[in-house]
């Protein structure tokens, strides 16, 4: 049984977001996760004795030190991103959260490439406020939206609590993320709820993408869902009527 002090469990997360059935609930994660999760422990001590969040070196704890950043130019912005993704996909007794899965590095890599530049999408005007069902409507690229959104997260934290976002208590982060999810924070050429949707989507993609894209570290995201990853073949298992538990495999580990 999940410790009550942990707040929302991984199973609750799956139920709330509809991930277990392969869909996402239109209302989003907020309400089922951020906000509801305010009773989580203030920090989780790692093997070095540091708590997750900012440390004296300026780097977020538990991040692999041999992985460089491709998009973010400062650790301050990267730490804001890291803590925001961790509140959306938190660690619990079932498995690691966004930071442990390397999600911030996944997003950093994506923003530095075609995803961040909207390279494969039509980005010409005219630009008008569209309905929520119309998808991407902003004149800004994802890279520009994330840059502005992360700066706004930090700005909102300093306005409300006179501290940077990554230095806040979990319930304070949740309060600010909830304001973004509700579209209450003013942004330029984009709404804060649209930025939150991009952040939430990228967080989930980073948790479950193939590890070659820098997220889903050690395939832990797949292991939590019992997903086998990329197998060369299922010939040995396909006729077996019993449930088969298969160790997941990444594209990078496949032989040719």
Tab-separated table of C-alpha atoms in Angstrom:
chain	number	residue	atom	x	y	z
A	1	UNK	CA	0.000	0.000	0.000
A	2	UNK	CA	1.312	3.445	-0.919
A	3	UNK	CA	2.397	5.595	1.993
A	4	UNK	CA	-0.242	8.278	2.559
A	5	UNK	CA	2.501	10.880	3.046
A	6	UNK	CA	3.537	10.353	-0.553
A	7	UNK	CA	0.365	12.034	-1.773
A	8	UNK	CA	-0.911	10.901	-5.167
A	9	UNK	CA	0.402	7.477	-6.125
A	10	UNK	CA	1.596	6.340	-9.526
A	11	UNK	CA	-1.597	4.286	-9.859
A	12	UNK	CA	-3.692	7.366	-9.040
A	13	UNK	CA	-1.730	9.284	-11.660
A	14	UNK	CA	-2.443	6.680	-14.316
A	15	UNK	CA	-6.149	6.670	-13.452
A	16	UNK	CA	-6.396	10.465	-13.323
A	17	UNK	CA	-4.714	11.058	-16.680
A	18	UNK	CA	-6.236	8.116	-18.514
A	19	UNK	CA	-2.779	6.857	-19.455
A	20	UNK	CA	-3.726	3.339	-18.391
A	21	UNK	CA	-6.261	3.219	-21.238
A	22	UNK	CA	-4.111	5.112	-23.725
A	23	UNK	CA	-6.000	8.397	-23.551
A	24	UNK	CA	-5.709	11.709	-21.772
A	25	UNK	CA	-8.641	13.248	-19.956
A	26	UNK	CA	-9.518	16.621	-21.457
A	27	UNK	CA	-9.498	18.343	-18.083
A	28	UNK	CA	-5.814	17.625	-17.701
A	29	UNK	CA	-3.638	16.493	-14.845
A	30	UNK	CA	-4.266	19.523	-12.663
A	31	UNK	CA	-6.818	18.711	-9.999
A	32	UNK	CA	-5.900	15.043	-10.024
A	33	UNK	CA	-2.198	15.640	-9.539
A	34	UNK	CA	-1.005	19.209	-9.075
A	35	UNK	CA	-2.979	20.679	-6.205
A	36	UNK	CA	-4.159	17.261	-5.005
A	37	UNK	CA	-0.546	16.341	-4.408
A	38	UNK	CA	0.187	18.994	-1.787
A	39	UNK	CA	0.671	16.440	0.969
A	40	UNK	CA	3.781	14.951	-0.583
A	41	UNK	CA	6.969	14.975	1.436
A	42	UNK	CA	8.864	18.263	1.180
A	43	UNK	CA	11.833	16.484	-0.394
A	44	UNK	CA	13.277	13.064	-0.975
A	45	UNK	CA	16.807	12.408	0.231
A	46	UNK	CA	19.037	10.710	-2.302
A	47	UNK	CA	22.087	8.560	-1.735
A	48	UNK	CA	24.327	11.586	-1.345
A	49	UNK	CA	22.141	13.079	1.354
A	50	UNK	CA	21.018	16.062	-0.749
A	51	UNK	CA	17.378	16.867	-1.256
A	52	UNK	CA	15.905	17.128	-4.703
A	53	UNK	CA	15.725	20.669	-5.918
A	54	UNK	CA	18.419	23.329	-5.977
A	55	UNK	CA	21.666	22.516	-4.229
A	56	UNK	CA	24.790	24.509	-3.480
A	57	UNK	CA	26.344	23.718	-6.851
A	58	UNK	CA	23.417	25.202	-8.742
A	59	UNK	CA	22.566	21.917	-10.456
A	60	UNK	CA	19.420	19.928	-9.745
A	61	UNK	CA	20.174	16.846	-7.659
A	62	UNK	CA	20.015	13.376	-9.255
A	63	UNK	CA	20.699	14.670	-12.776
A	64	UNK	CA	23.503	12.836	-14.596
A	65	UNK	CA	26.515	15.129	-14.462
A	66	UNK	CA	27.928	13.872	-17.773
A	67	UNK	CA	24.932	15.017	-19.838
A	68	UNK	CA	25.168	18.480	-21.369
A	69	UNK	CA	22.410	20.919	-22.228
A	70	UNK	CA	21.609	21.649	-25.862
A	71	UNK	CA	18.934	24.339	-25.560
A	72	UNK	CA	18.982	25.924	-22.108
A	73	UNK	CA	21.864	28.304	-21.497
A	74	UNK	CA	21.472	28.596	-17.718
A	75	UNK	CA	20.979	26.064	-14.944
A	76	UNK	CA	18.440	28.428	-13.350
A	77	UNK	CA	15.990	27.974	-16.231
A	78	UNK	CA	16.761	24.256	-16.462
A	79	UNK	CA	16.091	23.783	-12.738
A	80	UNK	CA	12.736	25.579	-13.074
A	81	UNK	CA	11.839	23.188	-15.900
A	82	UNK	CA	13.029	20.211	-13.849
A	83	UNK	CA	10.957	21.043	-10.782
A	84	UNK	CA	7.867	21.833	-12.873
A	85	UNK	CA	8.031	18.465	-14.654
A	86	UNK	CA	8.581	16.669	-11.346
A	87	UNK	CA	5.388	18.206	-9.947
A	88	UNK	CA	3.499	16.959	-13.024
A	89	UNK	CA	5.069	13.478	-12.920
A	90	UNK	CA	6.249	12.937	-9.319
A	91	UNK	CA	8.347	10.142	-7.911
A	92	UNK	CA	6.525	7.679	-5.668
A	93	UNK	CA	6.837	4.163	-4.280
A	94	UNK	CA	6.171	2.622	-7.682
A	95	UNK	CA	8.941	4.356	-9.576
A	96	UNK	CA	10.932	7.490	-10.421
A	97	UNK	CA	9.459	10.842	-11.351
A	98	UNK	CA	10.301	13.170	-14.210
A	99	UNK	CA	13.741	14.084	-12.869
A	100	UNK	CA	14.722	10.475	-12.228
A	101	UNK	CA	13.549	9.548	-15.721
A	102	UNK	CA	15.631	12.306	-17.330
A	103	UNK	CA	12.557	14.127	-18.672
A	104	UNK	CA	14.151	17.612	-18.368
A	105	UNK	CA	16.994	16.465	-20.634
A	106	UNK	CA	14.499	14.991	-23.089
A	107	UNK	CA	12.693	18.342	-23.299
A	108	UNK	CA	15.995	20.213	-23.607
A	109	UNK	CA	16.990	18.019	-26.561
A	110	UNK	CA	13.596	18.370	-28.229
A	111	UNK	CA	13.586	22.168	-27.942
A	112	UNK	CA	17.009	22.290	-29.581
A	113	UNK	CA	15.708	20.433	-32.638
A	114	UNK	CA	12.818	20.352	-35.100
A	115	UNK	CA	10.223	20.143	-32.310
A	116	UNK	CA	11.384	23.429	-30.813
A	117	UNK	CA	11.534	25.172	-34.187
A	118	UNK	CA	8.172	23.812	-35.407
A	119	UNK	CA	10.184	22.849	-38.476
A	120	UNK	CA	7.536	20.524	-39.916
A	121	UNK	CA	4.510	22.747	-39.314
A	122	UNK	CA	2.899	25.631	-41.147
A	123	UNK	CA	3.793	28.778	-39.184
A	124	UNK	CA	2.626	31.614	-41.462
A	125	UNK	CA	-0.137	34.104	-40.652
A	126	UNK	CA	-2.763	35.268	-40.260
A	127	UNK	CA	-2.792	34.476	-36.551
A	128	UNK	CA	-6.052	34.567	-34.639
A	129	UNK	CA	-7.278	33.245	-31.322
A	130	UNK	CA	-8.614	29.802	-32.101
A	131	UNK	CA	-10.780	27.383	-30.187
A	132	UNK	CA	-9.111	24.893	-27.865
A	133	UNK	CA	-9.977	22.149	-30.347
A	134	UNK	CA	-7.979	23.778	-33.143
A	135	UNK	CA	-4.540	22.880	-31.886
A	136	UNK	CA	-1.426	24.994	-32.380
A	137	UNK	CA	-2.383	28.639	-33.089
A	138	UNK	CA	0.482	30.768	-31.769
A	139	UNK	CA	2.918	32.717	-33.944
A	140	UNK	CA	5.635	31.625	-31.508
A	141	UNK	CA	7.651	28.447	-31.863
A	142	UNK	CA	7.661	25.898	-29.060
A	143	UNK	CA	11.187	26.983	-28.166
A	144	UNK	CA	9.983	30.563	-27.743
A	145	UNK	CA	6.931	29.481	-25.751
A	146	UNK	CA	8.988	27.331	-23.375
A	147	UNK	CA	11.569	30.092	-22.922
A	148	UNK	CA	8.867	32.607	-22.042
A	149	UNK	CA	6.831	30.161	-19.974
A	150	UNK	CA	9.726	29.060	-17.802
A	151	UNK	CA	10.763	32.663	-17.237
A	152	UNK	CA	7.155	33.428	-16.268
A	153	UNK	CA	7.097	30.521	-13.804
A	154	UNK	CA	10.138	31.982	-12.081
A	155	UNK	CA	8.758	35.526	-12.266
A	156	UNK	CA	5.444	34.452	-10.760
A	157	UNK	CA	7.277	32.675	-7.933
A	158	UNK	CA	9.307	35.790	-7.111
A	159	UNK	CA	6.179	37.952	-7.222
A	160	UNK	CA	4.227	35.682	-4.889
A	161	UNK	CA	6.944	34.325	-2.603
A	162	UNK	CA	10.092	36.394	-3.230
A	163	UNK	CA	11.952	33.210	-4.217
A	164	UNK	CA	12.775	31.422	-7.443
A	165	UNK	CA	10.387	28.705	-8.592
A	166	UNK	CA	12.853	25.882	-7.962
A	167	UNK	CA	13.270	27.050	-4.348
A	168	UNK	CA	9.567	26.868	-3.479
A	169	UNK	CA	7.770	24.263	-1.403
A	170	UNK	CA	5.832	21.677	-3.442
A	171	UNK	CA	2.421	23.154	-2.624
A	172	UNK	CA	3.633	26.607	-3.700
A	173	UNK	CA	4.816	25.196	-7.042
A	174	UNK	CA	1.432	23.514	-7.427
A	175	UNK	CA	-0.355	26.798	-6.800
A	176	UNK	CA	1.588	28.509	-9.577
A	177	UNK	CA	1.261	25.613	-12.013
A	178	UNK	CA	-2.476	25.569	-11.341
A	179	UNK	CA	-2.664	29.275	-12.197
A	180	UNK	CA	-0.911	28.532	-15.502
A	181	UNK	CA	-3.214	25.606	-16.214
A	182	UNK	CA	-6.238	27.859	-15.664
A	183	UNK	CA	-4.836	30.548	-17.984
A	184	UNK	CA	-4.565	33.106	-15.184
A	185	UNK	CA	-0.982	34.206	-15.920
A	186	UNK	CA	-0.491	36.758	-18.678
A	187	UNK	CA	1.900	35.780	-21.471
A	188	UNK	CA	2.743	37.360	-24.840
A	189	UNK	CA	1.316	35.854	-28.061
A	190	UNK	CA	0.262	32.726	-26.204
A	191	UNK	CA	-1.883	31.829	-23.200
A	192	UNK	CA	-0.437	30.317	-20.052
A	193	UNK	CA	-2.786	27.330	-20.262
A	194	UNK	CA	-1.438	26.551	-23.741
A	195	UNK	CA	2.106	26.637	-22.381
A	196	UNK	CA	1.047	24.310	-19.570
A	197	UNK	CA	-0.472	21.855	-22.060
A	198	UNK	CA	2.799	21.804	-24.007
A	199	UNK	CA	4.758	21.281	-20.788
A	200	UNK	CA	2.477	18.458	-19.628
A	201	UNK	CA	2.562	16.742	-23.019
A	202	UNK	CA	6.348	16.990	-23.268
A	203	UNK	CA	6.685	15.626	-19.721
A	204	UNK	CA	4.638	12.530	-20.547
A	205	UNK	CA	6.479	12.018	-23.824
A	206	UNK	CA	9.807	12.226	-22.021
A	207	UNK	CA	8.675	9.661	-19.463
A	208	UNK	CA	7.681	7.092	-22.099
A	209	UNK	CA	9.803	7.791	-25.192
A	210	UNK	CA	12.626	5.502	-26.200
A	211	UNK	CA	15.710	6.227	-24.033
A	212	UNK	CA	17.701	7.210	-27.134
A	213	UNK	CA	15.935	10.578	-26.847
A	214	UNK	CA	17.409	11.167	-23.347
A	215	UNK	CA	14.226	10.467	-21.358
A	216	UNK	CA	12.806	7.256	-19.876
A	217	UNK	CA	16.151	6.542	-18.215
A	218	UNK	CA	16.944	2.825	-17.883
A	219	UNK	CA	13.537	2.221	-19.469
A	220	UNK	CA	11.972	2.761	-16.043
A	221	UNK	CA	8.900	4.400	-17.585
A	222	UNK	CA	8.272	1.281	-19.658
A	223	UNK	CA	8.976	-1.021	-16.719
A	224	UNK	CA	6.328	0.737	-14.611
A	225	UNK	CA	3.749	0.030	-17.335
A	226	UNK	CA	4.999	-3.420	-18.280
A	227	UNK	CA	5.717	-2.247	-21.829
A	228	UNK	CA	8.303	-4.419	-23.654
A	229	UNK	CA	9.753	-1.647	-25.788
A	230	UNK	CA	11.230	-2.627	-29.144
A	231	UNK	CA	11.621	-6.371	-29.459
A	232	UNK	CA	13.156	-8.033	-32.513
A	233	UNK	CA	10.473	-10.719	-32.491
A	234	UNK	CA	7.745	-12.363	-30.404
A	235	UNK	CA	8.005	-15.744	-32.130
A	236	UNK	CA	8.992	-17.537	-28.923
A	237	UNK	CA	6.068	-16.086	-26.953
A	238	UNK	CA	3.234	-15.576	-29.427
A	239	UNK	CA	1.653	-19.027	-29.035
A	240	UNK	CA	2.029	-19.160	-25.264
A	241	UNK	CA	-1.364	-18.706	-23.621
A	242	UNK	CA	0.145	-17.522	-20.329
A	243	UNK	CA	0.907	-13.857	-19.660
A	244	UNK	CA	4.419	-13.062	-20.768
A	245	UNK	CA	6.555	-10.608	-18.816
A	246	UNK	CA	9.225	-9.391	-21.215
A	247	UNK	CA	12.208	-7.285	-20.231
A	248	UNK	CA	11.968	-4.023	-22.230
A	249	UNK	CA	14.504	-3.239	-24.917
A	250	UNK	CA	15.511	0.091	-26.414
A	251	UNK	CA	16.224	0.736	-30.066
A	252	UNK	CA	19.838	1.416	-29.091
A	253	UNK	CA	20.215	-2.095	-27.650
A	254	UNK	CA	18.875	-3.915	-30.699
A	255	UNK	CA	21.384	-5.827	-32.793
A	256	UNK	CA	21.346	-5.909	-36.564
